[in-house]
mmCIF file of C-alpha atoms in Angstrom:
data_model
loop_
_atom_site.group_PDB
_atom_site.id
_atom_site.type_symbol
_atom_site.label_atom_id
_atom_site.label_comp_id
_atom_site.label_asym_id
_atom_site.label_seq_id
_atom_site.Cartn_x
_atom_site.Cartn_y
_atom_site.Cartn_z
ATOM 1 C CA MET E 132 130.634 85.109 139.373
ATOM 2 C CA ASN E 133 131.642 88.445 140.909
ATOM 3 C CA THR E 134 134.241 88.936 138.187
ATOM 4 C CA TYR E 135 131.623 88.211 135.551
ATOM 5 C CA ARG E 136 129.190 90.715 137.122
ATOM 6 C CA HIS E 137 131.947 93.323 137.276
ATOM 7 C CA ILE E 138 132.714 92.788 133.581
ATOM 8 C CA VAL E 139 129.057 93.060 132.642
ATOM 9 C CA PHE E 140 128.549 96.196 134.786
ATOM 10 C CA ARG E 141 131.638 97.879 133.317
ATOM 11 C CA ARG E 142 130.515 96.988 129.795
ATOM 12 C CA ILE E 143 126.988 98.300 130.450
ATOM 13 C CA ALA E 144 128.316 101.587 131.913
ATOM 14 C CA SER E 145 130.612 102.113 128.933
ATOM 15 C CA VAL E 146 127.912 101.324 126.383
ATOM 16 C CA VAL E 147 125.279 103.493 128.109
ATOM 17 C CA LEU E 148 127.645 106.502 128.232
ATOM 18 C CA SER E 149 128.380 106.052 124.536
ATOM 19 C CA ALA E 150 124.657 105.771 123.833
ATOM 20 C CA VAL E 151 123.926 109.037 125.679
ATOM 21 C CA ALA E 152 126.613 110.843 123.637
ATOM 22 C CA MET E 153 125.227 109.410 120.398
ATOM 23 C CA MET E 154 121.696 110.374 121.407
ATOM 24 C CA TRP E 155 122.797 113.992 121.945
ATOM 25 C CA ALA E 156 124.552 113.945 118.551
ATOM 26 C CA ALA E 157 121.445 112.523 116.869
ATOM 27 C CA ILE E 158 119.205 115.179 118.458
ATOM 28 C CA THR E 159 121.572 117.970 117.392
ATOM 29 C CA LEU E 160 121.931 116.717 113.817
ATOM 30 C CA ALA E 161 118.156 116.261 113.480
ATOM 31 C CA PHE E 162 117.553 119.798 114.821
ATOM 32 C CA LEU E 163 120.032 121.322 112.357
ATOM 33 C CA ALA E 164 118.746 119.229 109.449
ATOM 34 C CA VAL E 165 115.101 120.247 109.819
ATOM 35 C CA HIS E 166 116.033 123.931 110.149
ATOM 36 C CA ILE E 167 118.411 123.873 107.165
ATOM 37 C CA ALA E 168 115.967 121.966 104.937
ATOM 38 C CA PRO E 169 113.735 124.056 102.634
ATOM 39 C CA GLY E 170 110.232 124.827 103.869
ATOM 40 C CA ASP E 171 108.572 127.230 106.241
ATOM 41 C CA PRO E 172 106.631 125.872 109.238
ATOM 42 C CA VAL E 173 104.893 129.242 109.744
ATOM 43 C CA THR E 174 103.360 128.991 106.271
ATOM 44 C CA ALA E 175 102.083 125.521 107.137
ATOM 45 C CA ILE E 176 100.499 126.852 110.334
ATOM 46 C CA MET E 177 98.922 129.864 108.576
ATOM 47 C CA GLY E 178 97.305 127.753 105.863
ATOM 48 C CA GLU E 179 95.640 129.955 103.247
ATOM 49 C CA SER E 180 96.187 133.205 105.171
ATOM 50 C CA SER E 181 98.974 135.639 104.193
ATOM 51 C CA ASP E 182 98.355 138.239 106.917
ATOM 52 C CA PRO E 183 101.791 139.611 108.047
ATOM 53 C CA SER E 184 100.486 140.363 111.562
ATOM 54 C CA LEU E 185 99.299 136.754 111.901
ATOM 55 C CA ARG E 186 102.715 135.514 110.743
ATOM 56 C CA ALA E 187 104.466 137.702 113.334
ATOM 57 C CA ARG E 188 102.137 136.519 116.096
ATOM 58 C CA ILE E 189 102.660 132.848 115.194
ATOM 59 C CA GLU E 190 106.434 133.270 115.131
ATOM 60 C CA GLN E 191 106.299 134.907 118.566
ATOM 61 C CA ASP E 192 103.915 132.338 120.059
ATOM 62 C CA TRP E 193 105.976 129.367 118.843
ATOM 63 C CA GLY E 194 109.344 131.013 119.578
ATOM 64 C CA LEU E 195 110.338 130.901 115.905
ATOM 65 C CA ASP E 196 111.458 134.546 116.000
ATOM 66 C CA ARG E 197 114.277 133.660 118.413
ATOM 67 C CA PRO E 198 117.857 132.950 117.237
ATOM 68 C CA LEU E 199 118.529 129.337 116.277
ATOM 69 C CA VAL E 200 120.832 128.828 119.264
ATOM 70 C CA VAL E 201 118.058 129.896 121.636
ATOM 71 C CA GLN E 202 115.572 127.569 119.919
ATOM 72 C CA TYR E 203 118.095 124.719 120.238
ATOM 73 C CA GLY E 204 118.620 125.414 123.941
ATOM 74 C CA ARG E 205 114.861 125.502 124.588
ATOM 75 C CA HIS E 206 114.459 122.267 122.631
ATOM 76 C CA LEU E 207 117.071 120.497 124.774
ATOM 77 C CA ALA E 208 115.535 121.886 127.970
ATOM 78 C CA ARG E 209 112.092 120.572 126.983
ATOM 79 C CA LEU E 210 113.536 117.154 126.168
ATOM 80 C CA LEU E 211 115.153 116.932 129.597
ATOM 81 C CA HIS E 212 111.647 117.364 131.064
ATOM 82 C CA GLY E 213 110.165 114.769 128.719
ATOM 83 C CA ASP E 214 108.357 117.382 126.630
ATOM 84 C CA LEU E 215 108.560 116.885 122.841
ATOM 85 C CA GLY E 216 106.569 120.053 122.135
ATOM 86 C CA TYR E 217 103.395 120.646 120.135
ATOM 87 C CA SER E 218 102.693 119.837 116.516
ATOM 88 C CA TYR E 219 102.494 122.979 114.362
ATOM 89 C CA VAL E 220 99.953 121.349 112.053
ATOM 90 C CA ARG E 221 97.782 119.241 114.389
ATOM 91 C CA GLY E 222 98.059 121.442 117.478
ATOM 92 C CA GLU E 223 98.466 118.360 119.676
ATOM 93 C CA PRO E 224 101.343 117.278 121.942
ATOM 94 C CA VAL E 225 103.913 115.336 119.946
ATOM 95 C CA THR E 226 103.912 112.620 122.607
ATOM 96 C CA ASP E 227 100.182 112.043 122.015
ATOM 97 C CA ILE E 228 100.774 111.798 118.259
ATOM 98 C CA LEU E 229 103.761 109.459 118.406
ATOM 99 C CA PHE E 230 102.834 107.263 121.355
ATOM 100 C CA GLY E 231 99.158 106.814 120.601
ATOM 101 C CA GLU E 232 97.408 104.622 118.071
ATOM 102 C CA GLN E 233 100.050 105.345 115.399
ATOM 103 C CA LEU E 234 102.865 103.826 117.427
ATOM 104 C CA ARG E 235 100.788 100.749 118.253
ATOM 105 C CA THR E 236 100.013 100.226 114.564
ATOM 106 C CA SER E 237 103.651 100.634 113.515
ATOM 107 C CA ALA E 238 104.878 98.470 116.413
ATOM 108 C CA GLN E 239 102.526 95.667 115.328
ATOM 109 C CA LEU E 240 103.852 95.867 111.781
ATOM 110 C CA ALA E 241 107.537 96.109 112.764
ATOM 111 C CA GLY E 242 107.224 93.411 115.439
ATOM 112 C CA PHE E 243 105.583 90.917 113.085
ATOM 113 C CA ALA E 244 108.147 91.713 110.389
ATOM 114 C CA LEU E 245 110.962 91.194 112.909
ATOM 115 C CA LEU E 246 109.480 87.821 113.909
ATOM 116 C CA ILE E 247 109.353 86.728 110.274
ATOM 117 C CA SER E 248 112.968 87.836 109.763
ATOM 118 C CA VAL E 249 114.416 86.042 112.801
ATOM 119 C CA VAL E 250 112.620 82.816 111.845
ATOM 120 C CA LEU E 251 113.243 82.918 108.099
ATOM 121 C CA ALA E 252 116.914 83.995 108.081
ATOM 122 C CA PRO E 253 118.331 81.159 110.282
ATOM 123 C CA LEU E 254 116.107 78.641 108.518
ATOM 124 C CA LEU E 255 117.440 79.582 105.071
ATOM 125 C CA ALA E 256 121.024 79.760 106.362
ATOM 126 C CA VAL E 257 120.909 76.297 107.974
ATOM 127 C CA LEU E 258 119.196 74.682 104.979
ATOM 128 C CA THR E 259 121.672 76.037 102.414
ATOM 129 C CA ALA E 260 125.023 76.450 104.249
ATOM 130 C CA GLY E 261 127.855 74.402 102.768
ATOM 131 C CA ARG E 262 125.762 73.143 99.867
ATOM 132 C CA ARG E 263 126.288 73.818 96.164
ATOM 133 C CA ASP E 264 123.086 72.323 94.745
ATOM 134 C CA VAL E 265 120.278 73.917 92.728
ATOM 135 C CA PHE E 266 118.183 74.673 95.820
ATOM 136 C CA SER E 267 120.948 76.592 97.627
ATOM 137 C CA ARG E 268 121.883 78.546 94.477
ATOM 138 C CA SER E 269 118.221 79.415 93.856
ATOM 139 C CA VAL E 270 117.790 80.624 97.447
ATOM 140 C CA ALA E 271 120.984 82.716 97.242
ATOM 141 C CA THR E 272 119.824 84.297 93.978
ATOM 142 C CA ALA E 273 116.373 85.066 95.414
ATOM 143 C CA GLU E 274 118.013 86.679 98.468
ATOM 144 C CA ILE E 275 120.094 88.989 96.262
ATOM 145 C CA VAL E 276 117.041 89.986 94.207
ATOM 146 C CA VAL E 277 114.878 90.657 97.269
ATOM 147 C CA ALA E 278 117.618 92.534 99.144
ATOM 148 C CA SER E 279 118.369 94.809 96.188
ATOM 149 C CA ALA E 280 114.763 95.482 95.114
ATOM 150 C CA PRO E 281 112.989 98.644 96.351
ATOM 151 C CA PRO E 282 110.515 97.720 99.139
ATOM 152 C CA PHE E 283 107.574 99.371 97.368
ATOM 153 C CA TRP E 284 108.277 97.215 94.279
ATOM 154 C CA THR E 285 108.288 94.048 96.403
ATOM 155 C CA GLY E 286 105.053 95.187 98.056
ATOM 156 C CA LEU E 287 103.345 95.808 94.723
ATOM 157 C CA ILE E 288 104.412 92.362 93.449
ATOM 158 C CA LEU E 289 103.019 90.682 96.581
ATOM 159 C CA ILE E 290 99.771 92.643 96.265
ATOM 160 C CA TRP E 291 99.407 91.615 92.630
ATOM 161 C CA VAL E 292 100.095 87.923 93.371
ATOM 162 C CA PHE E 293 98.291 87.313 96.685
ATOM 163 C CA ALA E 294 95.561 89.957 96.682
ATOM 164 C CA PHE E 295 94.578 90.446 93.032
ATOM 165 C CA THR E 296 95.564 87.140 91.356
ATOM 166 C CA MET E 297 95.187 84.446 94.032
ATOM 167 C CA LYS E 298 92.759 86.509 96.184
ATOM 168 C CA VAL E 299 93.931 84.831 99.414
ATOM 169 C CA LEU E 300 94.973 87.929 101.381
ATOM 170 C CA PRO E 301 93.370 91.373 101.722
ATOM 171 C CA VAL E 302 95.321 94.473 100.786
ATOM 172 C CA THR E 303 93.262 97.051 102.668
ATOM 173 C CA ALA E 304 94.521 98.562 105.924
ATOM 174 C CA GLY E 305 93.457 97.251 109.311
ATOM 175 C CA ASN E 306 94.704 95.613 112.500
ATOM 176 C CA GLU E 307 93.314 92.149 111.772
ATOM 177 C CA PHE E 308 95.999 89.496 111.398
ATOM 178 C CA GLN E 309 95.272 88.719 107.761
ATOM 179 C CA ARG E 310 95.614 92.412 106.861
ATOM 180 C CA LEU E 311 99.009 92.507 108.551
ATOM 181 C CA ILE E 312 100.596 89.621 106.617
ATOM 182 C CA LEU E 313 101.395 91.296 103.281
ATOM 183 C CA PRO E 314 102.922 94.533 104.685
ATOM 184 C CA ALA E 315 104.881 92.581 107.311
ATOM 185 C CA VAL E 316 106.261 90.133 104.738
ATOM 186 C CA THR E 317 107.175 93.047 102.455
ATOM 187 C CA LEU E 318 109.039 94.710 105.303
ATOM 188 C CA ALA E 319 110.721 91.493 106.478
ATOM 189 C CA LEU E 320 111.969 90.002 103.208
ATOM 190 C CA PRO E 321 114.915 92.374 102.497
ATOM 191 C CA ILE E 322 116.121 92.133 106.115
ATOM 192 C CA ALA E 323 115.778 88.345 106.203
ATOM 193 C CA ALA E 324 117.638 88.074 102.898
ATOM 194 C CA VAL E 325 120.657 90.039 104.162
ATOM 195 C CA LEU E 326 120.704 88.270 107.535
ATOM 196 C CA ALA E 327 120.497 84.854 105.852
ATOM 197 C CA GLN E 328 123.516 85.655 103.670
ATOM 198 C CA VAL E 329 125.545 86.786 106.695
ATOM 199 C CA MET E 330 124.514 83.785 108.809
ATOM 200 C CA ARG E 331 125.231 81.339 105.994
ATOM 201 C CA GLU E 332 128.756 82.691 105.669
ATOM 202 C CA GLY E 333 129.212 82.418 109.445
ATOM 203 C CA ILE E 334 127.988 78.804 109.484
ATOM 204 C CA GLU E 335 130.245 77.848 106.575
ATOM 205 C CA ARG E 336 133.263 79.375 108.333
ATOM 206 C CA ALA E 337 132.391 77.433 111.490
ATOM 207 C CA LEU E 338 132.072 74.184 109.550
ATOM 208 C CA GLU E 339 135.686 74.589 108.391
ATOM 209 C CA GLN E 340 137.032 74.836 111.942
ATOM 210 C CA PRO E 341 138.836 71.890 113.604
ATOM 211 C CA PHE E 342 136.057 71.321 116.145
ATOM 212 C CA ALA E 343 133.607 70.766 113.278
ATOM 213 C CA LEU E 344 135.932 68.202 111.693
ATOM 214 C CA THR E 345 136.196 66.457 115.060
ATOM 215 C CA ALA E 346 132.416 66.453 115.426
ATOM 216 C CA ARG E 347 132.049 64.937 111.963
ATOM 217 C CA ALA E 348 134.570 62.252 112.890
ATOM 218 C CA ARG E 349 132.404 61.381 115.887
ATOM 219 C CA GLY E 350 129.520 60.779 113.494
ATOM 220 C CA ILE E 351 127.356 63.871 114.105
ATOM 221 C CA GLY E 352 124.870 64.542 111.286
ATOM 222 C CA ALA E 353 125.214 67.474 108.906
ATOM 223 C CA THR E 354 122.003 69.216 110.008
ATOM 224 C CA ARG E 355 122.768 68.721 113.705
ATOM 225 C CA LEU E 356 126.286 70.074 113.137
ATOM 226 C CA ARG E 357 124.895 73.243 111.539
ATOM 227 C CA LEU E 358 122.318 73.746 114.292
ATOM 228 C CA ARG E 359 124.516 72.926 117.282
ATOM 229 C CA HIS E 360 127.864 74.422 116.240
ATOM 230 C CA GLY E 361 127.454 76.497 113.090
ATOM 231 C CA LEU E 362 124.383 78.505 114.069
ATOM 232 C CA ARG E 363 125.902 79.795 117.317
ATOM 233 C CA HIS E 364 128.998 81.077 115.510
ATOM 234 C CA SER E 365 126.828 82.862 112.957
ATOM 235 C CA LEU E 366 125.045 84.839 115.687
ATOM 236 C CA ILE E 367 127.881 87.361 116.190
ATOM 237 C CA PRO E 368 127.907 88.760 112.622
ATOM 238 C CA ALA E 369 124.101 88.569 112.586
ATOM 239 C CA ALA E 370 123.860 90.431 115.908
ATOM 240 C CA THR E 371 126.169 93.116 114.525
ATOM 241 C CA LEU E 372 123.508 93.813 111.924
ATOM 242 C CA ALA E 373 120.708 93.999 114.500
ATOM 243 C CA GLY E 374 120.918 97.787 114.761
ATOM 244 C CA TRP E 375 120.772 98.092 110.997
ATOM 245 C CA ALA E 376 117.849 95.638 110.892
ATOM 246 C CA VAL E 377 115.829 97.578 113.480
ATOM 247 C CA SER E 378 116.521 100.909 111.805
ATOM 248 C CA GLY E 379 115.520 99.256 108.527
ATOM 249 C CA LEU E 380 112.216 98.203 110.079
ATOM 250 C CA LEU E 381 111.552 101.715 111.385
ATOM 251 C CA THR E 382 112.448 103.526 108.177
ATOM 252 C CA GLY E 383 110.792 100.816 106.118
ATOM 253 C CA THR E 384 107.431 101.449 107.754
ATOM 254 C CA VAL E 385 107.419 104.902 106.114
ATOM 255 C CA VAL E 386 107.277 103.313 102.661
ATOM 256 C CA ILE E 387 105.217 100.239 103.533
ATOM 257 C CA GLU E 388 102.511 102.205 105.354
ATOM 258 C CA GLU E 389 102.152 104.442 102.307
ATOM 259 C CA VAL E 390 101.942 101.463 99.923
ATOM 260 C CA PHE E 391 99.350 99.601 102.040
ATOM 261 C CA GLY E 392 97.499 102.685 103.316
ATOM 262 C CA ARG E 393 98.222 101.985 106.988
ATOM 263 C CA ALA E 394 98.017 104.850 109.518
ATOM 264 C CA GLY E 395 101.175 104.617 111.596
ATOM 265 C CA VAL E 396 104.295 106.531 112.557
ATOM 266 C CA GLY E 397 105.496 106.284 108.957
ATOM 267 C CA ARG E 398 102.523 108.226 107.605
ATOM 268 C CA VAL E 399 102.844 110.731 110.452
ATOM 269 C CA THR E 400 106.483 111.247 109.408
ATOM 270 C CA VAL E 401 105.570 111.811 105.770
ATOM 271 C CA GLU E 402 102.907 114.332 106.789
ATOM 272 C CA ALA E 403 105.293 116.134 109.169
ATOM 273 C CA VAL E 404 108.037 116.423 106.550
ATOM 274 C CA THR E 405 105.571 117.580 103.892
ATOM 275 C CA TYR E 406 104.214 120.412 106.080
ATOM 276 C CA SER E 407 107.534 121.234 107.831
ATOM 277 C CA ASP E 408 106.066 120.208 111.182
ATOM 278 C CA VAL E 409 109.416 120.551 112.973
ATOM 279 C CA PRO E 410 108.430 119.267 116.465
ATOM 280 C CA VAL E 411 106.959 116.059 115.022
ATOM 281 C CA VAL E 412 109.982 115.498 112.751
ATOM 282 C CA LEU E 413 112.310 115.954 115.731
ATOM 283 C CA GLY E 414 110.145 113.628 117.823
ATOM 284 C CA VAL E 415 110.297 110.906 115.169
ATOM 285 C CA ALA E 416 114.077 111.351 114.879
ATOM 286 C CA LEU E 417 114.418 111.094 118.661
ATOM 287 C CA LEU E 418 112.211 107.977 118.802
ATOM 288 C CA THR E 419 114.173 106.311 115.992
ATOM 289 C CA ALA E 420 117.524 107.118 117.600
ATOM 290 C CA ALA E 421 116.324 105.871 120.996
ATOM 291 C CA VAL E 422 115.148 102.539 119.585
ATOM 292 C CA TYR E 423 118.314 102.110 117.519
ATOM 293 C CA LEU E 424 120.592 102.862 120.463
ATOM 294 C CA THR E 425 118.599 100.611 122.811
ATOM 295 C CA VAL E 426 118.985 97.697 120.416
ATOM 296 C CA THR E 427 122.681 98.503 119.990
ATOM 297 C CA VAL E 428 123.205 98.472 123.768
ATOM 298 C CA ILE E 429 121.365 95.152 124.144
ATOM 299 C CA VAL E 430 123.344 93.577 121.289
ATOM 300 C CA ASP E 431 126.652 94.852 122.639
ATOM 301 C CA ILE E 432 125.914 93.284 126.027
ATOM 302 C CA ALA E 433 124.666 90.107 124.368
ATOM 303 C CA TYR E 434 128.099 89.645 122.775
ATOM 304 C CA LEU E 435 129.355 88.648 126.230
ATOM 305 C CA TRP E 436 126.873 85.783 126.291
ATOM 306 C CA ILE E 437 127.356 84.739 122.664
ATOM 307 C CA ASP E 438 131.153 84.682 122.655
ATOM 308 C CA PRO E 439 132.968 83.651 125.884
ATOM 309 C CA ARG E 440 136.250 84.924 124.363
ATOM 310 C CA LEU E 441 134.995 88.496 124.797
ATOM 311 C CA ARG E 442 134.488 87.890 128.549
ATOM 312 C CA GLU E 443 138.030 86.573 128.803
ATOM 313 C CA ALA E 444 139.392 89.543 126.848
ATOM 314 C CA ALA E 445 137.494 92.047 129.025
ATOM 315 C CA ALA E 446 138.592 90.385 132.291
#
């Protein structure tokens, strides 16, 4: 047990150090990107005014007249104190903008979409793995179509079918459950389609292994064999995609919230980019990187539980 704890602690320390380095790299790249991109935040703050004295005063007040290196150093210093700065456009602390009602709305949407994905993907993989019938081929074709289609196109199709034609689900924004179904399904389908393809391949590889042949010889049923032996072996490639899936949920909310008119972090991001609201853009980039790296750390540690061979290799 002590050896196992030592392995886990060493793995956690290594992964956390890597995550800190990647977080610094993400912050630096985001800072450079928003300052290189076209657009002038001072113009956004001034609005309709073109008074040169007002421009100079705004640049001085916000520290935009300082060299870029100085602005970068001040940005890092603020982050170390948990300060994300103030929005140029809204005049509010970025933490209040990101971690208020907008984050709750986006978290509801992303969480429900994640739940749909983790239920739908294994279900499709188990039902179709190792089969070459019409049902499995139809599911595989539908997965390719959904995974390759733009999310806004999928959303518009679902709106047309379920809201306008069948009239069973509302399309207007809101936090009620029925108003969450269509945007969550739109966000979940491409991720579930990719995960199902990866898990199906993992299950089929497991079914070709000697232990699966032995299990069949003992009389175990096909469905039980997929659930008990195949599904566990498909978790490693699926877990590898977890970081991509979470980042897909976060970036996907930008499009989905625009399509369904929901007020979340996605719409805040669009507004911040449109008006060159640098502190908010950097705050969103930091939030996205933090969530992505947290999931990556959890998945990397989970490998030790999923695959005992990794524990033996690390010992």
